[in-house]
Amino acid sequence: MPIQGLRFQVVVTMISILVCGALIWNVGNAGRWSQAAASPRASNAPKEIQAPPLPPGNPNAQEPATPPAAPPPPVDSTLVYKVKGEGNLVALTLDDGPWPEWTDKALSLLARHDVKATFCMVGQQAKDHPDLVRKVVAAGHGLCNHTMTHDINLKKRSPDEMRGQMQQTLEWIHKASPGTPVRWFRAPGGNWSDEVRQTAASLGMGSLHWTVDTNDWQKPGLAKMLENVHGQLGPRGVILCHDGGGERSQTIAMLERIIPELKAAGYTFVIP
């Protein structure tokens, strides 16, 4: 072989070796670069493609619903004649108000003798005299529903009419004194029926009657009213009299006498 051909052969071989070496080096490093490219550090990732951190908990979870309020305890529809407790307890109740002049006089008298009473209010009167409703409540007395119009024939009314008489009264009392409890209902004239009592109970009110009728609405005179109280009253009794429905000077005079007398006899005045 001529020398020139031999040299050419050597050059071609060396070039082939260099090319092969370069290819082998590139293949060996290609894996490292592709791995790094596939798993870049989070800190080196572009800011705009980094996902924001998730808030604690489930971001799609809804706020739990507020549990419904517990229903009020059922009210007994049994007709109540006497107050609960032991000993010589007595409850004083005043019907048909609030009434201008006479409710104020009754409140002043009760405050002087440190006695709490229950005022059985007519809804129309509460509507017309909300200031007197608030005075009764502010003095710490109890409230009783006595129908919207003092309906003597309540037990003969339809269920809707019966309920309306009670419900409207509650609404006017609560409009005058929001949130004030009205724990009792009294049927005008004491004309009760099962349906009257059950309707009152469905509105959260017990049915309150009496054991002593002073008969003051007929204005029989002081002596007769005192006789009625002493003749009918026993332990845990409920006295019926009136601060509304008309002129009540005889009632005020009777209360001025009977309250000190009953206290001296060992009676304690309570709210049913």
Coordinates of C-alpha atoms in Angstrom, one line a residue:
M1 CA 0.0 0.0 0.0
P2 CA 1.4 3.4 -0.9
I3 CA 2.3 5.7 2.1
Q4 CA -0.3 8.2 1.1
G5 CA -3.1 5.6 1.3
L6 CA -1.8 4.4 4.7
R7 CA -1.9 7.9 6.1
F8 CA -5.4 8.4 4.9
Q9 CA -6.5 5.2 6.6
V10 CA -5.0 6.3 9.9
V11 CA -6.7 9.7 9.7
V12 CA -10.1 8.1 9.0
T13 CA -9.7 5.7 11.9
M14 CA -8.8 8.5 14.4
I15 CA -11.8 10.6 13.3
S16 CA -14.0 7.5 13.7
I17 CA -12.7 7.0 17.2
L18 CA -13.3 10.7 18.2
V19 CA -16.8 10.6 16.8
C20 CA -17.7 7.4 18.7
G21 CA -16.3 8.8 21.9
A22 CA -18.3 12.0 21.6
L23 CA -21.5 10.0 21.0
I24 CA -20.8 7.8 24.0
W25 CA -20.2 10.9 26.3
N26 CA -23.4 12.6 25.1
V27 CA -25.5 9.5 25.8
G28 CA -24.0 9.1 29.3
N29 CA -24.9 12.7 30.2
A30 CA -28.2 12.8 28.5
G31 CA -29.9 10.8 31.3
R32 CA -28.6 13.3 34.0
W33 CA -29.8 16.3 32.2
S34 CA -33.2 14.8 31.4
Q35 CA -33.7 13.8 35.0
A36 CA -32.9 17.2 36.3
A37 CA -35.2 18.8 33.7
A38 CA -38.0 16.4 34.7
S39 CA -37.6 17.1 38.5
P40 CA -36.6 20.7 38.9
R41 CA -36.6 22.1 42.5
A42 CA -39.8 23.8 43.5
S43 CA -37.9 26.9 44.5
N44 CA -36.6 27.2 41.0
A45 CA -40.0 26.9 39.4
P46 CA -41.4 30.1 37.9
K47 CA -43.6 32.0 40.4
E48 CA -46.6 32.1 38.1
I49 CA -47.0 28.4 38.0
Q50 CA -46.6 27.7 41.7
A51 CA -50.0 26.6 43.2
P52 CA -51.1 28.7 46.2
P53 CA -51.1 26.9 49.6
L54 CA -54.4 25.3 50.5
P55 CA -56.2 26.6 53.6
P56 CA -56.6 24.3 56.5
G57 CA -59.5 21.9 56.2
N58 CA -61.7 21.4 53.3
P59 CA -62.2 24.7 51.3
N60 CA -65.4 23.3 49.8
A61 CA -67.0 22.4 53.1
Q62 CA -70.1 24.4 54.1
E63 CA -70.6 25.9 57.5
P64 CA -72.7 23.6 59.6
A65 CA -76.3 24.6 59.9
T66 CA -77.4 26.0 63.2
P67 CA -79.3 23.3 65.1
P68 CA -83.0 24.1 65.6
A69 CA -84.0 25.5 69.0
A70 CA -85.4 23.0 71.4
P71 CA -89.2 23.1 71.5
P72 CA -90.7 24.7 74.6
P73 CA -91.8 22.2 77.3
P74 CA -95.4 21.2 77.0
V75 CA -97.8 23.2 79.2
D76 CA -100.4 21.4 81.3
S77 CA -104.0 22.3 80.3
T78 CA -105.4 21.4 83.7
L79 CA -107.4 24.2 85.3
V80 CA -105.5 25.7 88.2
Y81 CA -107.4 26.9 91.2
K82 CA -104.6 27.0 93.8
V83 CA -100.9 28.0 93.8
K84 CA -98.2 25.5 94.3
G85 CA -96.3 25.4 97.6
E86 CA -96.7 24.7 101.2
G87 CA -98.2 26.8 104.0
N88 CA -100.5 29.9 103.9
L89 CA -99.8 31.2 100.4
V90 CA -102.1 33.4 98.5
A91 CA -102.2 34.8 95.0
L92 CA -103.8 38.2 94.2
T93 CA -105.1 38.6 90.6
L94 CA -106.5 41.7 89.0
D95 CA -108.6 41.5 85.8
D96 CA -109.7 43.6 82.8
G97 CA -106.9 46.2 82.7
P98 CA -104.7 47.9 82.1
W99 CA -107.0 50.8 82.9
P100 CA -106.2 54.5 83.3
E101 CA -106.2 55.7 86.9
W102 CA -107.1 52.4 88.5
T103 CA -104.1 50.4 87.3
D104 CA -101.8 53.2 88.6
K105 CA -103.6 53.2 91.9
A106 CA -103.4 49.5 92.2
L107 CA -99.7 49.6 91.4
S108 CA -99.0 52.3 94.1
L109 CA -101.0 50.3 96.7
L110 CA -99.1 47.0 95.9
A111 CA -95.7 48.8 96.1
R112 CA -96.5 50.3 99.5
H113 CA -97.4 46.8 100.9
D114 CA -94.6 45.1 99.0
V115 CA -96.9 42.6 97.3
K116 CA -96.6 41.1 93.8
A117 CA -99.8 40.3 91.9
T118 CA -100.9 38.9 88.6
F119 CA -102.6 41.3 86.1
C120 CA -105.0 39.5 83.7
M121 CA -104.9 41.9 80.7
V122 CA -107.4 42.4 78.0
G123 CA -105.7 42.8 74.6
Q124 CA -107.6 45.9 73.5
Q125 CA -106.6 47.6 76.8
A126 CA -102.9 46.6 76.3
K127 CA -103.1 48.0 72.8
D128 CA -104.6 51.3 74.0
H129 CA -102.4 51.7 77.1
P130 CA -98.9 50.2 76.4
D131 CA -97.4 52.5 79.0
L132 CA -99.4 50.8 81.7
V133 CA -98.3 47.4 80.5
R134 CA -94.7 48.5 80.9
K135 CA -95.4 49.9 84.4
V136 CA -96.9 46.6 85.5
V137 CA -93.9 44.7 84.1
A138 CA -91.3 47.1 85.5
A139 CA -92.9 46.6 89.0
G140 CA -92.2 42.9 88.8
H141 CA -95.8 41.6 88.6
G142 CA -97.0 38.6 86.6
L143 CA -99.0 38.8 83.4
C144 CA -102.1 36.8 82.3
N145 CA -103.9 36.8 79.0
H146 CA -107.6 37.7 79.3
T147 CA -108.6 37.6 75.6
M148 CA -108.5 40.5 73.1
T149 CA -112.1 41.8 73.7
H150 CA -113.1 40.2 77.0
D151 CA -115.2 37.6 75.2
I152 CA -117.5 36.0 77.7
N153 CA -118.6 33.5 75.1
L154 CA -115.1 32.4 74.1
K155 CA -115.9 28.7 74.5
K156 CA -118.6 29.0 71.9
R157 CA -116.3 30.4 69.2
S158 CA -114.7 28.5 66.4
P159 CA -111.1 27.2 67.0
D160 CA -109.7 30.0 64.8
E161 CA -111.6 32.7 66.6
M162 CA -110.7 31.3 70.0
R163 CA -107.0 31.2 69.1
G164 CA -107.1 34.6 67.6
Q165 CA -108.5 36.1 70.8
M166 CA -105.5 34.7 72.7
Q167 CA -102.9 35.3 70.0
Q168 CA -103.8 39.0 69.4
T169 CA -103.6 39.7 73.1
L170 CA -100.1 38.2 73.3
E171 CA -99.0 40.2 70.3
W172 CA -100.2 43.5 71.9
I173 CA -98.6 42.7 75.3
H174 CA -95.3 41.8 73.6
K175 CA -95.5 44.9 71.4
A176 CA -95.6 47.0 74.6
S177 CA -93.1 44.9 76.5
P178 CA -91.1 42.6 74.1
G179 CA -90.0 39.3 75.6
T180 CA -92.1 39.5 78.7
P181 CA -93.5 36.0 79.6
V182 CA -97.2 35.6 79.8
R183 CA -97.6 32.3 81.7
W184 CA -101.3 32.3 82.3
F185 CA -104.6 32.6 80.5
R186 CA -108.0 33.3 82.2
A187 CA -111.3 32.9 80.4
P188 CA -113.6 35.9 80.9
G189 CA -116.3 35.1 83.3
G190 CA -114.6 31.8 84.2
N191 CA -116.3 30.2 81.2
W192 CA -113.9 27.3 80.5
S193 CA -114.0 24.4 78.2
D194 CA -111.5 21.7 77.3
E195 CA -110.8 23.4 74.0
V196 CA -110.2 26.8 75.6
R197 CA -107.7 25.2 78.0
Q198 CA -106.0 23.2 75.3
T199 CA -105.7 26.2 73.0
A200 CA -104.2 28.3 75.8
A201 CA -101.7 25.4 76.5
S202 CA -100.8 25.3 72.8
L203 CA -99.7 29.0 73.1
G204 CA -97.6 28.3 76.2
M205 CA -100.1 29.4 78.8
G206 CA -101.6 27.6 81.8
S207 CA -105.3 28.1 82.7
L208 CA -105.7 30.1 85.9
H209 CA -109.1 30.2 87.7
W210 CA -109.7 31.4 91.3
T211 CA -110.9 30.2 94.7
V212 CA -112.1 33.6 96.0
D213 CA -114.4 35.8 94.1
T214 CA -114.6 39.3 95.7
N215 CA -117.5 40.1 93.4
D216 CA -116.0 43.6 93.3
W217 CA -117.2 44.2 89.7
Q218 CA -120.8 44.5 91.1
K219 CA -119.6 47.1 93.7
P220 CA -121.4 45.4 96.6
G221 CA -119.7 47.6 99.2
L222 CA -116.5 47.2 101.3
A223 CA -118.1 45.0 104.0
K224 CA -119.4 42.5 101.6
M225 CA -116.2 42.2 99.7
L226 CA -114.2 41.6 102.9
E227 CA -116.8 39.0 103.9
N228 CA -116.3 37.2 100.6
V229 CA -112.5 37.1 101.0
H230 CA -112.5 35.8 104.6
G231 CA -115.3 33.3 103.9
Q232 CA -113.8 31.8 100.8
L233 CA -110.0 32.0 101.3
G234 CA -107.9 29.0 102.4
P235 CA -104.2 28.0 102.0
R236 CA -102.8 28.5 98.5
G237 CA -105.9 30.3 97.4
V238 CA -106.3 32.7 94.4
I239 CA -108.2 36.0 94.9
L240 CA -110.1 37.5 91.9
C241 CA -110.6 41.3 91.8
H242 CA -110.4 44.0 89.1
D243 CA -108.2 47.0 88.2
G244 CA -110.2 47.5 84.9
G245 CA -113.6 47.5 83.5
G246 CA -114.8 50.7 85.1
E247 CA -114.5 52.7 88.3
R248 CA -112.7 50.6 91.0
S249 CA -112.6 52.7 94.1
Q250 CA -114.3 50.0 96.2
T251 CA -111.6 47.5 95.0
I252 CA -108.8 49.8 96.0
A253 CA -110.4 50.3 99.5
M254 CA -110.9 46.5 99.9
L255 CA -107.2 45.8 99.0
E256 CA -106.0 48.5 101.5
R257 CA -107.8 46.5 104.2
I258 CA -107.4 42.9 103.1
I259 CA -103.6 42.9 102.4
P260 CA -102.5 43.9 105.9
E261 CA -105.1 41.6 107.4
L262 CA -103.9 38.6 105.5
K263 CA -100.3 39.3 106.2
A264 CA -101.1 39.6 109.9
A265 CA -102.8 36.2 109.7
G266 CA -99.6 34.6 108.3
Y267 CA -100.3 34.7 104.6
T268 CA -97.6 35.3 102.0
F269 CA -98.5 36.8 98.7
V270 CA -97.0 35.0 95.7
I271 CA -97.3 34.9 91.9
P272 CA -98.7 31.6 90.6

